[in-house]
mmCIF file of C-alpha atoms in Angstrom:
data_model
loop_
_atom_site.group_PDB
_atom_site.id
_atom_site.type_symbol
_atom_site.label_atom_id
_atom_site.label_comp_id
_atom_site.label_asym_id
_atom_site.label_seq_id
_atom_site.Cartn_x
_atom_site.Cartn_y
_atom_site.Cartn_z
ATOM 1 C CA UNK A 1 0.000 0.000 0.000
ATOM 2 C CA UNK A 2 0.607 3.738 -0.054
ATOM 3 C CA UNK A 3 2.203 5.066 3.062
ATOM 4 C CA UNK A 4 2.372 8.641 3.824
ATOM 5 C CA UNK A 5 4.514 9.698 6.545
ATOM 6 C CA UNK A 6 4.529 13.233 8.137
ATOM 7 C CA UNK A 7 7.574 13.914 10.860
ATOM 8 C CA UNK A 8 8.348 17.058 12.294
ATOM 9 C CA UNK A 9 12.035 15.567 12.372
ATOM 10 C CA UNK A 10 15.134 18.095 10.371
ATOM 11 C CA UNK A 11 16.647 15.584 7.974
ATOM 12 C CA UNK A 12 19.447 15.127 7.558
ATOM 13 C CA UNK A 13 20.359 15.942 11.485
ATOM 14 C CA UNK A 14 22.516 13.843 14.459
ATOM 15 C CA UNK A 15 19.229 13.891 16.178
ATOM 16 C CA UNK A 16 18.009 10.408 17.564
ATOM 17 C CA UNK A 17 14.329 11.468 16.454
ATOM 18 C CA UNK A 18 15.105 11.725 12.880
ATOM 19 C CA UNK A 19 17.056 8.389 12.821
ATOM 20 C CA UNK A 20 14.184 6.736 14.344
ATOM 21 C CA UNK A 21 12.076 8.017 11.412
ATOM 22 C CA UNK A 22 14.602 7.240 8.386
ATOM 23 C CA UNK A 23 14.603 3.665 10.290
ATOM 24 C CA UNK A 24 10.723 3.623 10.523
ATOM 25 C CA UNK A 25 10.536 4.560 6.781
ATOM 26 C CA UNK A 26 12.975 2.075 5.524
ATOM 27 C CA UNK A 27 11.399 -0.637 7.084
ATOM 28 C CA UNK A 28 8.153 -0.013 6.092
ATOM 29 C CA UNK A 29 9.693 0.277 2.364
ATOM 30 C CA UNK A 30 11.413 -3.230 3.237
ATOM 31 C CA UNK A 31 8.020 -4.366 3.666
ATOM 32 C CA UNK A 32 7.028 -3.643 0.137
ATOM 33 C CA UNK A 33 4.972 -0.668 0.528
ATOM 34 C CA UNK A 34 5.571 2.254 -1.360
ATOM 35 C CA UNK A 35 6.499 5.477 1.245
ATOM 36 C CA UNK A 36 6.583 9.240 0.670
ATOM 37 C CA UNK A 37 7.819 11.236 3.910
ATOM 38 C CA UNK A 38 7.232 14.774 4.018
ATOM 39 C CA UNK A 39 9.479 16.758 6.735
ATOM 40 C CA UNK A 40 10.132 20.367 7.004
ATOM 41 C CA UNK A 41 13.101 22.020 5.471
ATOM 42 C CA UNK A 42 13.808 24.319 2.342
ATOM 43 C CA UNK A 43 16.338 22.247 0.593
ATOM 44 C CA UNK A 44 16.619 18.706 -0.220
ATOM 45 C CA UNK A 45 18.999 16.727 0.364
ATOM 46 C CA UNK A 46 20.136 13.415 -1.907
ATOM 47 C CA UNK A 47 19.237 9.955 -1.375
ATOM 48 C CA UNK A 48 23.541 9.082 -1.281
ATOM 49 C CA UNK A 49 23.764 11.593 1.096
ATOM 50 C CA UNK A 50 21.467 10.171 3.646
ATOM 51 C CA UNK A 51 21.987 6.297 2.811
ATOM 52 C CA UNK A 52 25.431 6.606 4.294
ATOM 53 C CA UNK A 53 24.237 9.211 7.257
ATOM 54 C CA UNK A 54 21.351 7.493 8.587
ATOM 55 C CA UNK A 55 22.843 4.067 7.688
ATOM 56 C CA UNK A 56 19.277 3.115 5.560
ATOM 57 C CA UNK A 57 19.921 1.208 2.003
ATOM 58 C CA UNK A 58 16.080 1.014 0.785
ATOM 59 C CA UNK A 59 15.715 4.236 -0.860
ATOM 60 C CA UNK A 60 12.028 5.865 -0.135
ATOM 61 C CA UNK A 61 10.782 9.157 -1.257
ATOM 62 C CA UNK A 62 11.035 12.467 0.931
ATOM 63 C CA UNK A 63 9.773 15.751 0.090
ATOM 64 C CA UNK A 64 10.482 19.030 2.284
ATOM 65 C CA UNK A 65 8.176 21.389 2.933
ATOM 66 C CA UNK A 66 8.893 25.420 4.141
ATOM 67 C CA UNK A 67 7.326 25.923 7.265
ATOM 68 C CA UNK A 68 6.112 29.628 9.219
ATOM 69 C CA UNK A 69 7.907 29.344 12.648
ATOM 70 C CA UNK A 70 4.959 30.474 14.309
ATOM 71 C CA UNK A 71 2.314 28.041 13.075
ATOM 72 C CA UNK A 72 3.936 25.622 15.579
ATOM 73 C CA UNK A 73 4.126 22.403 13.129
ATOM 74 C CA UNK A 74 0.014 23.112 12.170
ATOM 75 C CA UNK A 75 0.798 24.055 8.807
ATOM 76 C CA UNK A 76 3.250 20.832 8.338
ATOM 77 C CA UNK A 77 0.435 18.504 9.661
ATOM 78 C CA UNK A 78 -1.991 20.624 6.922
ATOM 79 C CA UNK A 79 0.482 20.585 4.446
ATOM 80 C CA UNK A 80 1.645 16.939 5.178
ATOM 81 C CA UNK A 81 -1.584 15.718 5.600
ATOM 82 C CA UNK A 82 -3.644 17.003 2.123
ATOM 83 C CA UNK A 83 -0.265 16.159 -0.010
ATOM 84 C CA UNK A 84 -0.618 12.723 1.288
ATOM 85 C CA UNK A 85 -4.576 12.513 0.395
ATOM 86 C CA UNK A 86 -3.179 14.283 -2.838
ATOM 87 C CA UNK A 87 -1.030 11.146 -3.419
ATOM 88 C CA UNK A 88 -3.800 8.932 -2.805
ATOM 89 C CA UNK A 89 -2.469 7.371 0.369
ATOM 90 C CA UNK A 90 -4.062 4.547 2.241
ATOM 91 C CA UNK A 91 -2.470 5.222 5.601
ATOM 92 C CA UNK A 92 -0.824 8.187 7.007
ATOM 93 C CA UNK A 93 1.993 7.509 9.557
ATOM 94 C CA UNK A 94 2.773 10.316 11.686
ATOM 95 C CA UNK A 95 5.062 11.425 14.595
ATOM 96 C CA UNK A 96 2.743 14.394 15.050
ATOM 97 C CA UNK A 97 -0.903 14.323 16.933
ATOM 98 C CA UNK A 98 -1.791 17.604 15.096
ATOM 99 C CA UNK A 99 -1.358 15.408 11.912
ATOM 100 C CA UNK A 100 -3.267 12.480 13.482
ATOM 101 C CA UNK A 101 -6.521 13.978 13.792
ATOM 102 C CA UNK A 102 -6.048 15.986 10.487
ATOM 103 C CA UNK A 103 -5.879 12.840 8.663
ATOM 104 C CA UNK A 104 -9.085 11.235 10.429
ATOM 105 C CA UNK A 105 -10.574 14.725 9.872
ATOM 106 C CA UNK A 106 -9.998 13.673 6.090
ATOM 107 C CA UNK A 107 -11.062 9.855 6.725
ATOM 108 C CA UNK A 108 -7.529 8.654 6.407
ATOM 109 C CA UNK A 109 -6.597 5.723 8.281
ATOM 110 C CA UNK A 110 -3.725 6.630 10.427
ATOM 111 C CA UNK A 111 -0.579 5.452 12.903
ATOM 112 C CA UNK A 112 0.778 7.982 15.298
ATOM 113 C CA UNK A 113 3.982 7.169 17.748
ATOM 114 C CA UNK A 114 3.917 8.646 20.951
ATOM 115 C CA UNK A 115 7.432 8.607 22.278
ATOM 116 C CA UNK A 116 6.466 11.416 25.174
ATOM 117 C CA UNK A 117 4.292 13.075 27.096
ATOM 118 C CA UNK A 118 2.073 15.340 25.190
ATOM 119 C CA UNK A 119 3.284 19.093 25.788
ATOM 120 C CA UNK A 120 1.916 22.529 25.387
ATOM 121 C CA UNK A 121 -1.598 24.142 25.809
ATOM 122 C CA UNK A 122 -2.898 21.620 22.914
ATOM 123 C CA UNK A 123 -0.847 18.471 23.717
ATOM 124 C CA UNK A 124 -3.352 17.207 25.609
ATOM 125 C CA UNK A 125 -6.222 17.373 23.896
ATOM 126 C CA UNK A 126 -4.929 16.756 20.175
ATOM 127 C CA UNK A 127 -3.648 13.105 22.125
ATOM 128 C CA UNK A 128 -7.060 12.601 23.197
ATOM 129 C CA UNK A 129 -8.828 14.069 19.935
ATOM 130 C CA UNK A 130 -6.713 11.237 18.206
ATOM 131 C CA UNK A 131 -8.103 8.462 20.518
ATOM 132 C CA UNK A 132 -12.138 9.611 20.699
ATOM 133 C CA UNK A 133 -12.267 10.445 17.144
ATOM 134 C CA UNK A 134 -14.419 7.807 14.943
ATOM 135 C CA UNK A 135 -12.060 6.502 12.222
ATOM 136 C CA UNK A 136 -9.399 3.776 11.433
ATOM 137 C CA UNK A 137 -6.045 4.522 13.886
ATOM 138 C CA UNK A 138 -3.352 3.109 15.704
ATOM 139 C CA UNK A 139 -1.151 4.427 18.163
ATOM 140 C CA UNK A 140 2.529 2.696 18.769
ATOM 141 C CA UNK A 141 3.649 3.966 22.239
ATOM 142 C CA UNK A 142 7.213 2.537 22.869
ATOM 143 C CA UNK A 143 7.010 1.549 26.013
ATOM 144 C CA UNK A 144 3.816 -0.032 28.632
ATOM 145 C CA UNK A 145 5.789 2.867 31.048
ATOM 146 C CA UNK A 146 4.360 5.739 28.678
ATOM 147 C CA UNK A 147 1.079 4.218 28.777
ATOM 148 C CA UNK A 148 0.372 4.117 31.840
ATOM 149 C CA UNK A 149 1.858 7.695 32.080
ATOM 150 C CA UNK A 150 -1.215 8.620 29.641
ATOM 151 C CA UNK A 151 -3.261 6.550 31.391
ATOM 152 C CA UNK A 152 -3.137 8.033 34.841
ATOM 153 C CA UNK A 153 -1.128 11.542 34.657
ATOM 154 C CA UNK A 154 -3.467 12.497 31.802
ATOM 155 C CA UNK A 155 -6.626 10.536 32.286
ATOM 156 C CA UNK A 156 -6.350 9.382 28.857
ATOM 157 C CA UNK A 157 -7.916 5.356 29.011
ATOM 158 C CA UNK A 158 -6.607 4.385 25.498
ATOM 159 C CA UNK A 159 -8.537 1.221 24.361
ATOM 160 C CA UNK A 160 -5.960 -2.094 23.728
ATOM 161 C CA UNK A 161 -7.398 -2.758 20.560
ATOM 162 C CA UNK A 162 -5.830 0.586 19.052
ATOM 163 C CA UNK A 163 -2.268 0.064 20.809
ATOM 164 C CA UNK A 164 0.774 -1.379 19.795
ATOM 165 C CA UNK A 165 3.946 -1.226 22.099
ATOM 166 C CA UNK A 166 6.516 -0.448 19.682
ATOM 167 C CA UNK A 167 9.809 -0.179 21.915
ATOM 168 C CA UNK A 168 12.341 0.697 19.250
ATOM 169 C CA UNK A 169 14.641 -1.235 17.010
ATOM 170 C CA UNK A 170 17.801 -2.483 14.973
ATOM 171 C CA UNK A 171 18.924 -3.195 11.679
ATOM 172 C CA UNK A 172 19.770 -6.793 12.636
ATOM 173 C CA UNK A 173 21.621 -7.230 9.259
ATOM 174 C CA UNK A 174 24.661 -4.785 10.167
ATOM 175 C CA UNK A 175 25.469 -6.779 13.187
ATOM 176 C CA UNK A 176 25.462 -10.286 11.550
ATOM 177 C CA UNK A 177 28.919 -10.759 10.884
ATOM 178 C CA UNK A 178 30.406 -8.015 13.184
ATOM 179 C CA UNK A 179 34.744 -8.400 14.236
ATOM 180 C CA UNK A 180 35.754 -9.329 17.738
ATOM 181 C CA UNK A 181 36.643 -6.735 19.563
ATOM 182 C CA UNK A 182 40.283 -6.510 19.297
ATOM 183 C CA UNK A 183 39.638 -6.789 15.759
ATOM 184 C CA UNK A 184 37.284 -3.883 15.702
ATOM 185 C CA UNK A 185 39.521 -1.523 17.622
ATOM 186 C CA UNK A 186 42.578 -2.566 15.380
ATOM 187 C CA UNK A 187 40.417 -1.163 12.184
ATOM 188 C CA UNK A 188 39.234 2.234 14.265
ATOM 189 C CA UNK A 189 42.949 2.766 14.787
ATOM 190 C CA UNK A 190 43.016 1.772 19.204
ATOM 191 C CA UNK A 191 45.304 -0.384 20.536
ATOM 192 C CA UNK A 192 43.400 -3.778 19.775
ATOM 193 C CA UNK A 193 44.431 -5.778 23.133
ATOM 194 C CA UNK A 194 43.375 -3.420 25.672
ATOM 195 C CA UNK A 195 40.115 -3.209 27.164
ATOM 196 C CA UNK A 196 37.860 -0.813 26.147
ATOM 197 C CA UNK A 197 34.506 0.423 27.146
ATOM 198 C CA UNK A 198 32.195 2.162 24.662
ATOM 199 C CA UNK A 199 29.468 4.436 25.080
ATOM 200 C CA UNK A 200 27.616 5.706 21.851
ATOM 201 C CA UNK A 201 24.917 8.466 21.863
ATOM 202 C CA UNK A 202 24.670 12.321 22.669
ATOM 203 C CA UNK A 203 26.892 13.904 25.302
ATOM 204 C CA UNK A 204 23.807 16.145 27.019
ATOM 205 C CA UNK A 205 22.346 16.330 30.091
ATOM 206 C CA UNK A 206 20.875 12.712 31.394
ATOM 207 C CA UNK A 207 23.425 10.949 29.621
ATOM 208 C CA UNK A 208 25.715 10.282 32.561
ATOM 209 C CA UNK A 209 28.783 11.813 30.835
ATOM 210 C CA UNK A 210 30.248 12.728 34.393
ATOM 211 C CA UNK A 211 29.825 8.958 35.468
ATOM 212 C CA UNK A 212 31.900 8.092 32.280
ATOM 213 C CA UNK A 213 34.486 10.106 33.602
ATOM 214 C CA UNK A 214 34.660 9.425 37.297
ATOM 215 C CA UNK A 215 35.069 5.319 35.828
ATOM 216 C CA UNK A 216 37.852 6.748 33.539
ATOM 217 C CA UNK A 217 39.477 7.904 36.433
ATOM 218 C CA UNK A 218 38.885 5.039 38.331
ATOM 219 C CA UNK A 219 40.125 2.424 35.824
ATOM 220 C CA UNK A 220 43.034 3.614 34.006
ATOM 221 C CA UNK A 221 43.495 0.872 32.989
ATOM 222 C CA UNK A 222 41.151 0.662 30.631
ATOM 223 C CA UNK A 223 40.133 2.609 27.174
ATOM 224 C CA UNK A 224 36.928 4.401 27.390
ATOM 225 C CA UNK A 225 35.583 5.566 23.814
ATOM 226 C CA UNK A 226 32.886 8.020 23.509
ATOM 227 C CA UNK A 227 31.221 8.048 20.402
ATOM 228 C CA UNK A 228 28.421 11.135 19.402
ATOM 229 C CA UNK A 229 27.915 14.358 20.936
ATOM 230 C CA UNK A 230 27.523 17.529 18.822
ATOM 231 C CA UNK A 231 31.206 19.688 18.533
ATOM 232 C CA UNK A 232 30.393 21.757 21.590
ATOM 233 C CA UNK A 233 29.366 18.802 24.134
ATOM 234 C CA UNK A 234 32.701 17.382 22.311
ATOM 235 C CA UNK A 235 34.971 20.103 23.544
ATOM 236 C CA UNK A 236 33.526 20.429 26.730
ATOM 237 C CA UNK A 237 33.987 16.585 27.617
ATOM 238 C CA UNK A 238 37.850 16.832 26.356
ATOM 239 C CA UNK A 239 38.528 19.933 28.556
ATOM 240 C CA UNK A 240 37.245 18.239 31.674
ATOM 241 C CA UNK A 241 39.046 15.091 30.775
ATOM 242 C CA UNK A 242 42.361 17.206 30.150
ATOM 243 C CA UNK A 243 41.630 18.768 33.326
ATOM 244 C CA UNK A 244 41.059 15.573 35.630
ATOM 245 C CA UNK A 245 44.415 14.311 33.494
ATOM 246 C CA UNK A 246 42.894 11.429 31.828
ATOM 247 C CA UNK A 247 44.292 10.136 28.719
ATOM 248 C CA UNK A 248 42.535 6.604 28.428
ATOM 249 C CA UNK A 249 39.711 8.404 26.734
ATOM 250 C CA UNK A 250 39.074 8.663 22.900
ATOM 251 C CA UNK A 251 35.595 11.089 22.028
ATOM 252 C CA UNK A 252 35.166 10.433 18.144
ATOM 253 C CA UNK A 253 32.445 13.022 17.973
ATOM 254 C CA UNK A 254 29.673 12.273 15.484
ATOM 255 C CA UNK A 255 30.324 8.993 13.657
ATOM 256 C CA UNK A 256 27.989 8.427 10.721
ATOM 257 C CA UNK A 257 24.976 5.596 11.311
ATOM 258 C CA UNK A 258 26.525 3.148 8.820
ATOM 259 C CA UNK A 259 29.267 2.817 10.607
ATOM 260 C CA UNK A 260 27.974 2.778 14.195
ATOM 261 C CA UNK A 261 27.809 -1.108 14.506
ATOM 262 C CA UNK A 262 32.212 -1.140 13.881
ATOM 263 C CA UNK A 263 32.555 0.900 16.702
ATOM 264 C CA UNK A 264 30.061 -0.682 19.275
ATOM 265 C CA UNK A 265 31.715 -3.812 18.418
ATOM 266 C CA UNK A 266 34.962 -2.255 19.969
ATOM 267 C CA UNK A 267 33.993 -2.445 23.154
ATOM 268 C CA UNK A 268 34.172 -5.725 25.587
ATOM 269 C CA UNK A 269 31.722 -3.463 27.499
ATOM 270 C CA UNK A 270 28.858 -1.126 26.636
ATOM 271 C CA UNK A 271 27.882 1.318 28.651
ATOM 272 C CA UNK A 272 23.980 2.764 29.218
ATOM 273 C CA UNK A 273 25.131 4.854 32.290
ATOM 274 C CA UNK A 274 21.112 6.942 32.057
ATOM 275 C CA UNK A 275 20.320 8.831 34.908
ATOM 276 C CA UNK A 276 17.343 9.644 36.680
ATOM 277 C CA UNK A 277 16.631 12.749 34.908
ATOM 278 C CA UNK A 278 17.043 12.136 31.246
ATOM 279 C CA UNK A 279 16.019 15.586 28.826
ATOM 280 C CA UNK A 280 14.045 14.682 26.284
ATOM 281 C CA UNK A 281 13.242 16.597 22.989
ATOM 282 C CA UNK A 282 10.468 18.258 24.593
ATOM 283 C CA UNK A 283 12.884 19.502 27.541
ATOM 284 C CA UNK A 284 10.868 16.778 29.922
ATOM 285 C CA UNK A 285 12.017 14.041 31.824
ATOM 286 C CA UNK A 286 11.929 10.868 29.991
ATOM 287 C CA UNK A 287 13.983 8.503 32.393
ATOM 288 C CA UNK A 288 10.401 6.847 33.095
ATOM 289 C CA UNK A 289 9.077 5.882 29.575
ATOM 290 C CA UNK A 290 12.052 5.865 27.084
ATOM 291 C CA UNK A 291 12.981 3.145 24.690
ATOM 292 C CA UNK A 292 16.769 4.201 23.725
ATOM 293 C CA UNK A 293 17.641 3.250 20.052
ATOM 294 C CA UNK A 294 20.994 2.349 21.775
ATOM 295 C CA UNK A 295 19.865 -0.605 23.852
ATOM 296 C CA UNK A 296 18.814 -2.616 20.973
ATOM 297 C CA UNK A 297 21.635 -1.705 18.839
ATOM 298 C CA UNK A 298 24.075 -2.748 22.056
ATOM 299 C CA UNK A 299 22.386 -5.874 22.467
ATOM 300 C CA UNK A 300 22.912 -6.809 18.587
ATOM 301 C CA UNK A 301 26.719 -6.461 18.915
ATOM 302 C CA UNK A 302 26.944 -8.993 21.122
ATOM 303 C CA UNK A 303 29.029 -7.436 24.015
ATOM 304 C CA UNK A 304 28.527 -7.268 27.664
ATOM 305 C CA UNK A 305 25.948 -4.602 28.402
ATOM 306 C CA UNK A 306 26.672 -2.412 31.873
ATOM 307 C CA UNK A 307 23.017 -0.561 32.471
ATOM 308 C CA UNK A 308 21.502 2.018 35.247
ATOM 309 C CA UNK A 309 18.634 0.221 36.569
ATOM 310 C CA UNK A 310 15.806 2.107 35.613
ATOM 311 C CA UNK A 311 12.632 0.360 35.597
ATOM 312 C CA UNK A 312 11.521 1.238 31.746
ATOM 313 C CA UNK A 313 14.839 -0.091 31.157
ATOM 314 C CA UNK A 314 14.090 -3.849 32.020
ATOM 315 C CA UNK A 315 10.865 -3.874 30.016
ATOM 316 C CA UNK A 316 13.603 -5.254 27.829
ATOM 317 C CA UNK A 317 16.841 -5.649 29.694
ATOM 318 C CA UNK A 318 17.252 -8.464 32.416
ATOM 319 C CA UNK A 319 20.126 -10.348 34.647
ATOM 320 C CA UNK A 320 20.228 -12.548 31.826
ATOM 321 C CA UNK A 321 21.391 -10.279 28.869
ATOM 322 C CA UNK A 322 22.736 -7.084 31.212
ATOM 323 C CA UNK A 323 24.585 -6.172 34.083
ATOM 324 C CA UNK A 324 23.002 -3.214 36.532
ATOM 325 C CA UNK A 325 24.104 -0.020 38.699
ATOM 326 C CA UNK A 326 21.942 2.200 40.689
ATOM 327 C CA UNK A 327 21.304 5.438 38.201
ATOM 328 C CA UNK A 328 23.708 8.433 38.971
ATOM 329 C CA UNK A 329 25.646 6.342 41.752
ATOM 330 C CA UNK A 330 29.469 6.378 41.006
ATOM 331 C CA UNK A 331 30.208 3.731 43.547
ATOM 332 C CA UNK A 332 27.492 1.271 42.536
ATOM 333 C CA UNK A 333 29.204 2.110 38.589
ATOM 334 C CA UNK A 334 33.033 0.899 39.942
ATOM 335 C CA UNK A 335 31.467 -1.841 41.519
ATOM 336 C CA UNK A 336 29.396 -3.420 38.518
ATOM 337 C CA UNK A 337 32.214 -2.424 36.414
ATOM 338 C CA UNK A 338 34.905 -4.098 38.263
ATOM 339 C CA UNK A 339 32.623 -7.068 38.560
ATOM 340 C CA UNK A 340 32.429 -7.473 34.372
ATOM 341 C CA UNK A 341 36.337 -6.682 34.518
ATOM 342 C CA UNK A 342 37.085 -9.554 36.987
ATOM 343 C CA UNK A 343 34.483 -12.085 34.960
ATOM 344 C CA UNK A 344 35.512 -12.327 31.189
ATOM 345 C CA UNK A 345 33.248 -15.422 31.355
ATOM 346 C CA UNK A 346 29.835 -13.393 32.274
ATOM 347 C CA UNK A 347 30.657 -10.847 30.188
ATOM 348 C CA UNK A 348 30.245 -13.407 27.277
ATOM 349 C CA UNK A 349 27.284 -14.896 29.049
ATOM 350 C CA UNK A 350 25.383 -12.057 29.220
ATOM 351 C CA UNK A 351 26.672 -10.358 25.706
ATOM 352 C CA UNK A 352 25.593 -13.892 23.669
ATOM 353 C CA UNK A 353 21.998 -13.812 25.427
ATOM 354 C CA UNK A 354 21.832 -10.165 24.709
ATOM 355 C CA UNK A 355 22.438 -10.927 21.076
ATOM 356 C CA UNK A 356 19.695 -13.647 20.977
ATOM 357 C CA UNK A 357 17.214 -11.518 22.526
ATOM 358 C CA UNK A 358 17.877 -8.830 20.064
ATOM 359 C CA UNK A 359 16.447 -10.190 17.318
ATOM 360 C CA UNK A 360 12.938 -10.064 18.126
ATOM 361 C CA UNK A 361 13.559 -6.502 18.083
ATOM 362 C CA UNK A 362 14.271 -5.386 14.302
ATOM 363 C CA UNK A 363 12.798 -2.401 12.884
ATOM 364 C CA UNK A 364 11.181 -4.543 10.232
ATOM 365 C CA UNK A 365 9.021 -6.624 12.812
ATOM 366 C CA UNK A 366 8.444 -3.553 13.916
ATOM 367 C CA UNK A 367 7.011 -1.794 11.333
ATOM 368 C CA UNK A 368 4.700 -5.048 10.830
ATOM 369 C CA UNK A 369 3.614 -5.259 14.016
ATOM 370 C CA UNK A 370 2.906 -1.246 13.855
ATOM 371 C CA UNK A 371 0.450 -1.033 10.911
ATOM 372 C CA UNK A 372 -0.792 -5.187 10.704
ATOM 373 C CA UNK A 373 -4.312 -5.278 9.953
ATOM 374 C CA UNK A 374 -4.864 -1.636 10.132
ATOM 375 C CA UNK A 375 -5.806 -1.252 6.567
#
C-alpha cells in the first residue's frame, strides 16, 4: 500500500528522532509498501547523502516542505496531511498528533507514535482528539511505562485494541557478521588488546557523561571511547578530561549511522550509564518511559551490556542479557564495572543472550507489528 509519513524531524540531522524516522521509513519500504515522507526544510537533500548518514539502504521518497515558525508544526500537519490525500495514500503515519486527527478529519486511516508526554496548551487534547475520534487509527507507544503515564497523569484510558507497544529497534543485518573486539579496535585505529569500554549516543544532560568520567578515572586501565555528541558537548567533555588528566579516553564526535555497529563492536563493554533525569526533545524528563535506540543496537553487537537500573529499562533488559548499577551512583558504577572486569566469562554470558534476545527486536518486525491489519 501507499504510506504517507509526516515527521516534524530536520533531515538530515545527528538527532536520535530523525534516525528513528529514516529507520521507521525504511522498514516499512522493506516491507514492500511504497512510502513518501514529508518533513520540514527548504532544501533537499540526496538519497547518497542520507543512505550513508542514517545508515538506511532502501531508498524511499522524501519531500520538504517550508514551514512559518509560528504556526507551531500546524501548517506541516496541513500541508503533510492534504499532499498525502493528494497522493492517494491509504495510511498516514505520523510522529505528530496535530497530523493524526487531520488525517481522520480527512477519513484517512492513520498510525501515530507517541514517544512522550504530550506538551503545550494543545498536547493534551490533540492526544485525546486522536483516541475519541471515529475513524481507522493506531497508536505505537514505545514503552507499557508511557502508557500508563497517559493513562493516569493524563486521564487518557486508550482502548488495547488501538495500541501497539513499539519499543524501538535495529537493523539486525549490520550486526550479523560483526569483528571481535580486538579486531574492531585494530580497524578504528586503538590499541586492539586493551580493554575498552564504549558508550555511543549524545553527550547532554541525562546521559551520565560525568559517570563516564569518574570510571575513567577510576580504571586507568582501561580505554573508554565516547562516540556522538555535537562539537560543543565534544569540547567540553575533552577539557574536563584534560583537566582531571585522563588520557585513556578517545571522544570520536559524530560517527555516521553506517558505521555505528564497527565501533560498538569495539567495546568488551557497553555502557547505558542513564540517569534519573534524562532531557528529552520536549525539555521533559523521559527517564520513566524511554525506549533508547541504543539498547537494541548494544544488544545486537553482542558485548557485555553495563546498564543504570531504571525500571523502563528492564521492560527489555534483564540479569540474563545485562549487568546493573543504581542510576547516577558512582560507587554502585566501579562496583558493577569491576565485577564485568574480573568475569571475562559473564561478560560473554550475558553479551551472547543479549544478542539472541535482540532479534525479536528489528525495525522490520516492527514496522509489521505497527500497521498489521490496520488497513
Amino acid at each position: 500500500m501507499k504510506i504517507g509519513a509526516i515527521a516534524p524531524s530536520h533531515i538530515p540531522s545527528n538527532t536520535a528522532n530523525s534516525i528513528q524516522v529514516m529507520k521507521v521509513c525504511q522498514a516499512l519500504a522493506q516491507l514492500g509498501h511504497t512510502v513518501k515522507l514529508w518533513v520540514p526544510g527548504q532544501t533537499t537533500t540526496p538519497w547518497e547523502q542520507l543512505s550513508g548518514y542514517y545508515g538506511v539502504t532502501t531508498p524511499f521518497e522524501i519531500s520538504w516542505l517550508p514551514l512559518q515558525p509560528n504556526l507551531k508544526r500546524y501548517d506541516l500537519a496541513l500541508s503533510g496531511v492534504n499532499r498525502a490525500a493528494g497522493w492517494q495514500a491509504d495510511l498516514v503515519y505520523t510522529w505528530m498528533p496535530q497530523a493524526a486527527v487531520y488525517a481522520q478529519v480527512r477519513g484517512l486511516p492513520v498510525v501515530l507514535e507517541v514517544h512522550d508526554r504530550p506538551t503545550g496548551k494543545l498536547g493534551p487534547w490533540l492526544l485525546r482528539r486522536t483516541v475519541n475520534m471515529r475513524g481507522c487509527k493506531r497508536l505505537a507507544i514505545i514503552t507499557r511505562a508511557l502508557v500508563r503515564v497517559l493513562e493516569q497523569e493524563f486521564d487518557l484510558p486508550i482502548p488495547p485494541e488501538k495500541v501497539v507497544i513499539a519499543p524501538d529497534g535495529v537493523d539486525l543485518e549490520r550486526y550479523d557478521a560483526l569483528p571481535d573486539a580486538p579486531s574492531a579496535r585494530e580497524m578504528i585505529g586503538l590499541p586492539p588488546q586493551q580493554l575498552t569500554a564504549v558508550y555511543t549516543g549524545h553527550l547532554y544532560a541525562g546521559r551520565g557523561i560525568e559517570l563516564l568520567l569518574g570510571l575513567a578515572q577510576a580504571f586507568r586501565q582501561v580505554h573508554f571511547l565516547l562516540v556522538g555528541g555535537n562539537p560543543q558537548s565534544v569540547e567540553n567533555c575533552r577539557k574536563q578530561a584534560a583537566l582531571a588528566g585522563l588520557t585513556n579516553l578517545t571522544f570520536t564526535g559524530f560517527v555516521e549511522n553506517q558505521r555505528l555497529a564497527l565501533y560498538q563492536a569495539a567495546g568488551d563493554i557497553l555502557l547505558m550509564p542513564y540517569g534519573r533525569i534524562i532531557a528529552g526533545s520536549s525539555g521533559g524528563n523521559t527517564a520513566d518511559i524511554c525506549s533508547p535506540m541504543k539498547m537494541f543496537e548494544y544488544m545486537a553487537a553482542g558485548r557485555a551490556i553495563l546498564s543504570s537500573d531504571l525500571p523502563v529499562l528492564r521492560e527489555v533488559l534483564n540479569d540474563s542479557n545485562a549487568a546493573f548499577c543504581a542510576a547516577d551512583e558512582l560507587d554502585s558504577w566501579k562496583k558493577g564495572f569491576q565485577a564485568l572486569l574480573n568475569d571475562p566469562a559473564r561478560r560473554q554470558v550475558i553479551g551472547m543472550q543479549a544478542k539472541i534476545d535482540a532479534q525479536g527486536y528489528s525495525w522490520k518486525s516492527r514496522a509489521e507489528a505497527t500497521i498489521a491489519n490496520l488497513v
